[in-house]
Coordinates of C-alpha atoms in Angstrom, one line a residue:
Chain A
X437 CA 13.5 22.8 -4.8
X438 CA 16.5 23.4 -6.6
X439 CA 18.7 20.1 -8.7
X440 CA 21.9 21.8 -8.0
X441 CA 21.7 20.8 -4.5
X442 CA 20.8 17.3 -5.6
X443 CA 25.1 16.9 -7.2
X444 CA 25.2 14.7 -10.0
X445 CA 22.7 13.3 -11.8
X446 CA 23.1 10.3 -13.7
X447 CA 20.2 9.1 -16.2
X448 CA 21.6 5.6 -15.4
X449 CA 22.1 5.9 -11.6
X450 CA 20.8 1.9 -11.1
X451 CA 22.7 0.3 -13.5
X452 CA 25.9 2.1 -12.5
X453 CA 24.6 1.2 -8.8
X454 CA 24.6 -1.3 -9.7
X455 CA 28.2 -2.3 -10.9
X456 CA 29.9 -0.3 -7.9
X457 CA 27.9 -2.6 -5.7
X458 CA 29.1 -5.8 -4.1
X459 CA 27.4 -8.2 -5.0
Chain T
X812 CA -21.4 19.2 -7.8
X813 CA -21.0 16.2 -10.1
X814 CA -19.4 13.2 -9.5
X815 CA -16.9 13.8 -12.1
X816 CA -15.9 17.2 -11.2
X817 CA -12.5 16.7 -10.1
X818 CA -10.8 19.7 -10.8
X819 CA -10.5 21.8 -8.1
X820 CA -8.1 25.9 -8.8
X821 CA -7.9 27.0 -6.1
X822 CA -7.0 25.4 -2.3
X823 CA -10.4 25.1 -0.9
X824 CA -11.5 25.8 3.0
X825 CA -12.2 22.4 4.4
X826 CA -16.2 23.1 3.9
X827 CA -16.1 23.7 0.2
X828 CA -14.5 20.6 -0.5
X829 CA -16.7 18.7 -2.8
X830 CA -18.1 15.8 -0.7
X831 CA -19.8 14.9 -4.5
X832 CA -16.1 13.8 -5.8
X833 CA -17.0 10.7 -4.3
X834 CA -19.7 8.0 -5.6
X835 CA -20.6 5.7 -3.1
X836 CA -21.6 3.2 -5.3
X837 CA -21.9 0.2 -3.5
X838 CA -21.7 -1.8 -0.1
X839 CA -20.9 -4.7 2.0
X840 CA -22.0 -5.8 4.9
X841 CA -20.0 -8.1 6.3
X842 CA -21.6 -10.2 8.7
X843 CA -18.4 -12.0 10.8
X844 CA -19.0 -11.2 14.7
X845 CA -15.2 -10.0 14.8
X846 CA -13.6 -6.9 13.9
X847 CA -12.8 -5.8 10.6
X848 CA -9.5 -5.1 9.7
X849 CA -8.7 -5.1 5.7
X850 CA -10.1 -4.9 2.8
X851 CA -8.9 -5.5 -1.3
X852 CA -9.5 -6.6 -4.3
X853 CA -8.5 -9.0 -6.6
X854 CA -8.8 -10.3 -10.0
X855 CA -9.7 -13.8 -8.8
X856 CA -11.3 -17.2 -12.1
X857 CA -14.9 -18.0 -11.4
X858 CA -16.4 -20.5 -13.6
X859 CA -13.3 -19.9 -16.3
X860 CA -14.0 -15.7 -16.1
X861 CA -11.4 -13.5 -14.2
X862 CA -13.8 -11.9 -12.2
X863 CA -12.4 -8.5 -10.2
X864 CA -13.8 -9.3 -6.5
X865 CA -12.9 -7.9 -3.5
X866 CA -11.1 -9.5 -0.2
X867 CA -12.2 -8.5 2.8
X868 CA -10.8 -9.4 5.9
X869 CA -11.5 -10.1 9.8
X870 CA -9.6 -10.8 12.7
X871 CA -10.5 -14.7 12.3
X872 CA -12.2 -14.9 8.8
X873 CA -11.2 -13.5 5.3
X874 CA -13.4 -13.5 2.6
X875 CA -14.2 -13.1 -1.3
X876 CA -17.2 -10.9 -2.6
X877 CA -17.8 -11.8 -6.3
X878 CA -19.4 -8.7 -8.5
X879 CA -22.8 -9.7 -9.6
X880 CA -25.0 -7.0 -11.3
X881 CA -26.2 -3.9 -9.9
X882 CA -22.9 -3.5 -7.9
X883 CA -24.1 -6.3 -6.0
X884 CA -21.3 -8.4 -4.2
X885 CA -22.0 -12.1 -2.9
X886 CA -19.7 -14.3 -0.5
X887 CA -18.3 -17.2 -2.3
X888 CA -15.8 -18.3 -0.1
X889 CA -14.3 -17.6 3.6
X890 CA -10.8 -19.4 5.2
X891 CA -11.0 -19.6 8.5
X892 CA -8.2 -19.2 11.5
X893 CA -7.9 -19.8 14.5
X894 CA -5.4 -19.6 16.8
X895 CA -3.6 -16.6 14.9
X896 CA -5.4 -13.2 14.2
X897 CA -5.1 -11.6 10.8
X898 CA -3.9 -8.1 10.6
X899 CA -3.4 -7.2 7.0
X900 CA -4.2 -8.7 3.6
X901 CA -1.6 -9.1 0.7
X902 CA -2.4 -8.4 -2.8
X903 CA 0.1 -10.7 -5.5
X904 CA 0.1 -8.3 -8.6
X905 CA -0.1 -11.0 -11.7
X906 CA -0.9 -14.0 -9.7
X907 CA -5.0 -14.7 -10.1
X908 CA -7.4 -16.6 -8.1
X909 CA -4.4 -16.6 -5.1
X910 CA -4.1 -13.7 -2.5
X911 CA -2.0 -13.8 0.8
X912 CA -2.4 -13.1 3.6
X913 CA -0.4 -11.8 6.9
X914 CA -1.2 -13.3 10.7
X915 CA -0.1 -11.8 13.9
X916 CA -0.7 -10.2 16.8
X917 CA 1.4 -7.1 17.4
X918 CA 3.7 -8.2 14.5
X919 CA 4.0 -10.2 11.7
X920 CA 4.0 -14.2 12.7
X921 CA 3.1 -15.7 9.5
X922 CA 2.5 -15.4 6.3
X923 CA -0.2 -17.5 3.8
X924 CA -1.6 -17.8 1.3
X925 CA -5.5 -18.5 0.3
X926 CA -6.4 -20.0 -2.7
X927 CA -9.3 -22.8 -3.7
X928 CA -9.2 -26.8 -4.7
X929 CA -9.0 -27.2 -8.2
X930 CA -12.7 -28.2 -8.7
X931 CA -13.4 -24.4 -6.8
X932 CA -15.4 -26.0 -4.0
X933 CA -12.5 -25.7 -1.0
X934 CA -11.3 -22.9 0.8
X935 CA -7.0 -23.9 0.7
X936 CA -4.4 -22.0 2.6
X937 CA -0.6 -22.6 2.6
X938 CA 1.9 -21.2 5.2
X939 CA 4.2 -19.1 3.1
X940 CA 7.0 -18.2 6.5
X941 CA 6.8 -17.6 10.1
X942 CA 8.4 -16.1 12.4
X943 CA 9.3 -12.8 13.6
X944 CA 8.4 -11.0 10.0
X945 CA 9.1 -7.1 10.0
X946 CA 7.6 -5.8 6.4
X947 CA 5.7 -8.4 3.5
X948 CA 4.6 -6.6 0.2
X949 CA 3.2 -7.9 -3.1
X950 CA 4.9 -7.6 -6.7
X951 CA 4.5 -7.6 -10.3
X952 CA 6.2 -10.4 -11.4
X953 CA 4.1 -12.7 -9.5
X954 CA 7.1 -11.8 -6.5
X955 CA 7.0 -11.2 -2.8
X956 CA 8.7 -9.9 -1.0
X957 CA 9.1 -10.4 3.1
X958 CA 11.9 -9.4 6.1
X959 CA 12.1 -11.1 9.4
X960 CA 14.7 -11.6 12.0
X961 CA 16.0 -8.9 14.6
X962 CA 19.1 -7.1 13.0
X963 CA 22.1 -9.3 13.1
X964 CA 20.6 -12.1 11.4
X965 CA 17.4 -9.7 9.2
X966 CA 17.0 -11.8 6.3
X967 CA 15.4 -10.0 3.0
X968 CA 13.7 -13.3 1.1
X969 CA 12.1 -12.5 -2.8
X970 CA 9.7 -15.1 -4.0
X971 CA 8.4 -16.3 -6.9
X972 CA 5.3 -17.8 -7.5
X973 CA 4.5 -19.8 -10.9
X974 CA 1.9 -19.1 -12.6
X975 CA -0.8 -21.1 -11.8
X976 CA 0.2 -19.3 -8.4
X977 CA 2.0 -23.1 -7.0
X978 CA 5.6 -23.8 -6.7
X979 CA 7.5 -20.9 -5.7
X980 CA 10.9 -19.9 -6.2
X981 CA 13.3 -18.8 -3.2
X982 CA 15.7 -15.5 -3.1
X983 CA 17.9 -13.7 -0.8
X984 CA 18.1 -10.1 -1.0
X985 CA 21.3 -8.0 1.0
X986 CA 20.0 -7.4 4.2
X987 CA 20.7 -3.4 5.4
X988 CA 22.3 -3.0 8.8
X989 CA 19.0 -1.6 10.3
X990 CA 15.2 -2.8 10.5
X991 CA 13.2 -2.7 7.7
X992 CA 9.9 -1.0 8.1
X993 CA 8.0 -0.7 4.9
X994 CA 8.7 -2.1 1.1
X995 CA 7.7 -0.3 -2.5
X996 CA 8.1 -0.6 -6.0
X997 CA 9.7 2.0 -8.3
X998 CA 7.1 2.6 -10.8
X999 CA 8.8 1.5 -14.5
X1000 CA 11.5 0.0 -12.8
X1001 CA 11.0 -3.9 -11.8
X1002 CA 14.2 -4.4 -11.0
X1003 CA 14.3 -2.2 -8.1
X1004 CA 13.7 -2.2 -4.9
X1005 CA 12.8 0.1 -1.9
X1006 CA 12.7 -0.6 1.6
X1007 CA 12.1 2.2 4.8
X1008 CA 14.2 1.9 7.7
X1009 CA 13.4 2.6 11.5
X1010 CA 16.8 4.8 11.0
X1011 CA 15.1 7.2 8.7
X1012 CA 16.8 5.6 5.5
X1013 CA 15.7 4.4 2.4
X1014 CA 17.5 1.7 0.4
X1015 CA 17.8 0.7 -2.7
X1016 CA 18.0 -2.5 -3.6
X1017 CA 18.2 -5.0 -7.8
X1018 CA 16.4 -7.7 -7.2
X1019 CA 17.8 -9.4 -10.2
X1020 CA 21.6 -9.6 -7.9
X1021 CA 19.9 -9.3 -4.7
X1022 CA 22.7 -5.8 -4.2
X1023 CA 21.7 -3.3 -1.9
X1024 CA 22.5 -0.6 -3.9
X1025 CA 22.6 2.2 -1.9
X1026 CA 22.0 4.0 1.3
X1027 CA 19.5 7.3 1.1
X1028 CA 19.1 9.0 4.6
X1029 CA 15.9 11.3 4.0
X1030 CA 14.6 14.2 6.0
X1031 CA 15.3 14.5 9.8
X1032 CA 12.1 16.3 10.6
X1033 CA 9.7 13.4 10.5
X1034 CA 10.7 10.2 12.3
X1035 CA 10.2 6.1 10.5
X1036 CA 7.9 7.3 7.3
X1037 CA 6.6 4.6 5.2
X1038 CA 7.1 4.3 0.8
X1039 CA 3.7 4.0 0.1
X1040 CA 4.6 5.0 -4.0
X1041 CA 7.9 5.7 -6.1
X1042 CA 9.6 6.4 -9.6
X1043 CA 12.4 7.4 -11.6
X1044 CA 12.4 10.4 -13.9
X1045 CA 15.5 12.5 -15.1
X1046 CA 17.9 10.3 -13.7
X1047 CA 15.7 11.1 -9.6
X1048 CA 14.4 9.1 -7.4
X1049 CA 10.9 10.9 -6.4
X1050 CA 8.6 9.2 -3.8
X1051 CA 5.5 10.1 -1.4
X1052 CA 6.2 9.1 2.1
X1053 CA 3.4 9.2 4.8
X1054 CA 4.8 10.4 8.2
X1055 CA 2.9 8.3 11.3
X1056 CA 4.2 9.7 14.2
X1057 CA 4.4 13.1 12.5
X1058 CA 3.9 15.1 15.6
X1059 CA -0.3 18.1 14.9
X1060 CA 1.5 21.2 13.7
X1061 CA -2.1 23.7 14.7
X1062 CA -0.7 26.7 12.5
X1063 CA 0.3 24.5 9.3
X1064 CA -1.9 21.0 10.0
X1065 CA 0.0 18.0 9.7
X1066 CA 1.6 16.9 7.1
X1067 CA 0.3 14.1 6.0
X1068 CA 1.8 12.9 2.9
X1069 CA 5.9 14.5 1.5
X1070 CA 7.0 14.0 -2.0
X1071 CA 10.5 14.1 -1.1
X1072 CA 13.2 14.1 -4.3
X1073 CA 16.5 11.5 -4.0
X1074 CA 19.3 11.8 -6.2
X1075 CA 20.6 8.1 -6.2
X1076 CA 24.1 8.4 -6.6
X1077 CA 24.7 10.6 -3.8
X1078 CA 21.9 9.8 -1.9
X1079 CA 21.3 13.9 -1.4
X1080 CA 17.4 14.3 -0.6
X1081 CA 15.3 17.5 -0.4
X1082 CA 11.5 18.1 0.0
X1083 CA 9.3 19.1 -2.6
X1084 CA 6.1 19.0 -2.0
X1085 CA 3.9 18.6 1.4
X1086 CA 0.8 17.2 1.1
X1087 CA -1.2 18.8 4.0
X1088 CA -5.2 18.1 5.5
X1089 CA -6.9 21.5 4.3
X1090 CA -7.5 24.8 6.7
X1091 CA -10.1 23.9 9.9
X1092 CA -9.8 20.4 9.5
X1093 CA -7.9 18.3 12.8
X1094 CA -6.0 14.7 12.2
X1095 CA -3.3 12.7 12.1
X1096 CA -2.4 9.9 9.1
X1097 CA -3.3 6.9 10.5
X1098 CA -3.3 4.9 7.3
X1099 CA -3.3 5.2 3.8
X1100 CA -2.6 4.4 0.6
X1101 CA -1.2 5.6 -3.3
X1102 CA -2.0 4.5 -6.4
X1103 CA -1.2 6.3 -10.1
X1104 CA -1.7 10.2 -8.7
X1105 CA -4.4 9.4 -6.0
X1106 CA -3.7 9.5 -2.3
X1107 CA -6.0 8.3 0.5
X1108 CA -6.0 8.5 4.5
X1109 CA -7.6 7.6 7.0
X1110 CA -7.2 10.4 9.9
X1111 CA -7.0 9.9 13.6
X1112 CA -10.2 12.4 13.7
X1113 CA -11.9 9.6 11.5
X1114 CA -12.4 11.3 8.4
X1115 CA -10.7 9.9 4.5
X1116 CA -8.9 12.1 3.1
X1117 CA -8.6 12.5 -0.9
X1118 CA -5.1 14.6 -2.4
X1119 CA -4.7 14.9 -6.0
X1120 CA -0.5 14.6 -5.7
X1121 CA -0.1 16.7 -9.0
X1122 CA -2.5 19.3 -8.1
X1123 CA -1.4 19.0 -4.6
X1124 CA -4.1 19.2 -2.1
X1125 CA -7.1 17.5 -0.6
X1126 CA -9.5 17.8 -3.6
X1127 CA -12.3 15.4 -1.2
X1128 CA -12.9 14.3 2.6
X1129 CA -14.8 11.6 4.2
X1130 CA -16.3 12.4 7.4
X1131 CA -17.6 9.0 9.3
X1132 CA -21.0 7.7 8.4
X1133 CA -23.3 6.1 10.9
X1134 CA -21.1 8.0 13.4
X1135 CA -18.4 5.6 12.4
X1136 CA -15.4 6.3 12.0
X1137 CA -13.1 4.8 8.6
X1138 CA -10.3 2.3 10.0
X1139 CA -9.0 1.2 6.8
X1140 CA -8.8 2.5 3.0
X1141 CA -7.5 1.4 -0.3
X1142 CA -7.6 2.1 -3.4
X1143 CA -8.8 -0.8 -6.3
X1144 CA -6.3 -2.4 -8.0
X1145 CA -8.7 -3.3 -10.4
X1146 CA -10.3 -0.3 -10.9
X1147 CA -10.4 2.5 -9.8
X1148 CA -12.8 2.4 -6.5
X1149 CA -11.8 3.6 -3.3
X1150 CA -12.6 0.7 -0.9
X1151 CA -13.3 2.0 3.1
X1152 CA -13.7 -0.3 5.5
X1153 CA -15.5 0.3 9.7
X1154 CA -14.4 -2.1 12.6
X1155 CA -17.9 -3.3 12.1
X1156 CA -17.6 -4.7 8.1
X1157 CA -19.2 -2.3 6.8
X1158 CA -16.7 -2.0 3.4
X1159 CA -18.4 1.1 1.0
X1160 CA -16.9 1.3 -2.6
X1161 CA -16.6 4.9 -4.1
X1162 CA -16.2 5.8 -7.3
X1163 CA -13.6 8.9 -7.3

């Protein structure tokens, strides 16, 4: 598979999604 | 072929697969008259020592077997149920001397905890939750997650057991707007939990905050995928899925498991690898289990197939024994053995 097809990658995705998601 | 031989250089034809990669080490016979439904392994404290025990479930009896010398087993406890039959065993990691079971007919109606009196002389059971339960999974750090209710009143609940299996804390997670089919832990990320939904989405929660972080749609070629394993690497989420409703493809063989990669930030995903049956082998996925990089599945043909997910292909086939199809298969969580069961109560322990 081609990584580029998946869009920008973040190593801290879990923390970033947690700060963006409604709580 | 030696029992240790697990590496096969090329994709083998089914008739050259080495059945010796699975070596029978032990057999349990459950004499209960009712139909066998599940098997699992768990740690149980017996006379002050933690022993790797086997749990078997028939429709109305769950039994605990302790290991004796020379791969023999002795049944030491049995929990009986009279009204609602057992559907599955739910092991809660990091809890010793307690196991949960899901009871129901087609759908789960109750989750019960099974344990013993402090003196070890009598079996005890307690009702943990009841209702229209859709999915349940034991999680690391003595937690149990379950989802219940229908779309508009769906409830996702985490129950945390005390170290001795006693008192419990409860916490709710934000429900997605679609029915959850299964849960999966994310290896190495104890605060992350995945769920697969009926709309072929994967949802992810933060277990610490209860937040629903993302809904990610996966390939529509297979409906109602089940997630067996997940891990995060280099910012990407890898999931091992099975497709219980996939149609058999005569040319390519049925894909039994699939490795898919998802970017959790963008929710974009793509298939990495399909784990198919060897040429000449028919059948679809009925049920299965994944541990580390090994996947095992019972097929509609009654055979068990094992894949090495790193090698990318099937490494062992276990045809029905004594003319009896296999009904369920589990990797033992207490060692690296495969537990294979037949409806009549025969449980076979294989070394892989």
